[in-house]
XYZ file of C-alpha atoms in Angstrom:
140
model
C 14.106 9.129 -1.142
C 12.036 6.765 -3.252
C 8.704 8.482 -2.714
C 6.304 9.381 -5.403
C 3.453 11.807 -5.317
C 2.659 15.314 -6.394
C 5.272 16.967 -4.129
C 2.536 18.911 -2.374
C 0.921 18.717 1.033
C -2.161 17.328 -0.681
C -0.399 13.938 -0.667
C -0.984 13.689 3.074
C -4.125 12.833 5.043
C -6.262 15.710 6.241
C -5.515 17.887 3.217
C -7.786 18.422 0.272
C -7.170 16.931 -3.135
C -4.187 14.989 -4.407
C -5.666 11.562 -3.717
C -5.775 8.988 -6.468
C -9.268 8.276 -7.638
C -10.822 4.995 -6.600
C -14.211 3.477 -7.197
C -16.760 5.216 -5.009
C -14.377 7.978 -3.945
C -16.102 11.247 -3.300
C -13.141 13.621 -3.268
C -11.281 15.877 -0.838
C -10.101 15.496 2.710
C -12.442 15.627 5.659
C -11.711 15.952 9.352
C -8.089 16.560 10.248
C -7.591 13.886 12.895
C -9.922 11.309 11.434
C -11.628 10.960 14.805
C -14.945 12.067 13.315
C -17.743 9.586 12.871
C -18.367 6.909 10.324
C -16.698 7.988 7.083
C -15.682 4.434 6.263
C -16.622 4.568 2.567
C -13.108 5.751 1.668
C -11.798 2.556 3.276
C -14.109 0.217 1.357
C -12.157 0.338 -1.908
C -10.561 -1.881 -4.483
C -7.169 -0.623 -5.600
C -5.832 -1.950 -8.891
C -2.394 -1.528 -10.399
C -0.785 0.048 -7.327
C 2.951 0.416 -7.983
C 4.900 -0.145 -4.769
C 7.871 1.958 -3.747
C 11.341 0.862 -2.603
C 10.944 -2.681 -3.914
C 14.719 -3.060 -4.410
C 15.334 -2.172 -0.743
C 12.610 -4.437 0.605
C 13.040 -7.364 2.966
C 11.751 -9.774 0.290
C 14.092 -8.583 -2.460
C 17.091 -8.552 -0.108
C 16.433 -12.162 0.922
C 15.511 -13.647 -2.487
C 17.284 -11.347 -4.987
C 14.065 -11.193 -7.001
C 10.550 -9.791 -6.768
C 7.632 -12.007 -5.762
C 6.086 -13.831 -8.735
C 2.834 -12.649 -10.291
C -0.268 -13.915 -8.456
C 1.604 -14.073 -5.111
C -0.809 -13.341 -2.263
C -0.101 -10.095 -0.384
C -1.628 -7.909 2.320
C -1.156 -4.501 3.886
C 0.809 -4.961 7.107
C -1.126 -3.918 10.218
C 1.846 -2.141 11.806
C 3.901 0.587 10.162
C 7.444 -0.183 9.072
C 9.786 2.761 9.607
C 6.717 5.015 9.682
C 5.409 3.752 6.338
C 2.474 1.619 5.184
C 4.057 -1.636 4.010
C 2.814 -4.507 1.854
C 3.933 -8.002 2.809
C 3.640 -11.519 1.465
C 0.714 -13.393 2.950
C 2.680 -16.586 3.488
C 5.973 -15.394 4.970
C 5.174 -11.869 6.118
C 8.140 -10.404 4.222
C 7.795 -6.756 3.175
C 7.841 -6.402 -0.617
C 7.483 -2.601 -0.775
C 5.635 0.468 0.500
C 2.490 2.208 -0.690
C 2.887 5.754 -2.061
C 2.126 8.586 0.387
C -1.170 9.313 -1.374
C -2.424 6.050 0.146
C -1.419 6.871 3.737
C -5.122 6.969 4.602
C -4.962 3.140 4.596
C -3.196 3.414 7.966
C -6.306 4.938 9.511
C -8.545 2.400 7.792
C -6.492 -0.504 9.183
C -6.769 0.983 12.683
C -10.568 1.042 12.193
C -10.648 -2.699 11.520
C -10.245 -2.816 7.737
C -7.803 -5.200 6.100
C -6.434 -5.187 2.564
C -5.540 -8.423 0.813
C -4.710 -9.059 -2.809
C -2.034 -10.266 -5.147
C 0.925 -9.182 -7.204
C -0.456 -8.261 -10.602
C 2.872 -7.529 -12.280
C 6.491 -7.700 -11.172
C 9.948 -7.544 -12.675
C 13.402 -8.065 -11.202
C 15.239 -6.119 -13.903
C 17.634 -3.233 -13.419
C 15.010 -1.454 -11.313
C 12.885 -4.060 -9.508
C 9.169 -3.296 -9.645
C 6.039 -4.751 -8.102
C 2.469 -3.782 -8.874
C -0.427 -5.078 -6.762
C -4.205 -5.265 -6.645
C -5.910 -4.953 -3.247
C -9.451 -5.454 -1.989
C -10.791 -4.157 1.321
C -12.638 -6.219 3.912
C -13.975 -5.346 7.342
C -12.788 -7.558 10.200
């Protein structure tokens, strides 16, 4: 299906463990629904070298037959695409891939007013198209 993760329920929000480590991350999963108060520190992160999933099936690759060039400006899309957290080009709004399930918590962060902008750090249009991105969080 194109997903990556640990093949455990810990890849999903509300479960303990399984999250990639980020700067300032304190560990396991807190409240199940995320409706609890003020735990925004997990949202205030910089994510480097995030390999996107399903790049070859993306809107961008389908239209251009190549991956976006390095240094292209990208952002996390505010609305889900087919139930997934998508990354799109900043200029045209074309989806270039999806974040791995371990980063599904970004959905909740976006709904709390956080945005994630960055750039393509590495891409290749070879036999298996790949795109790697760097993102920084900001509060709206």
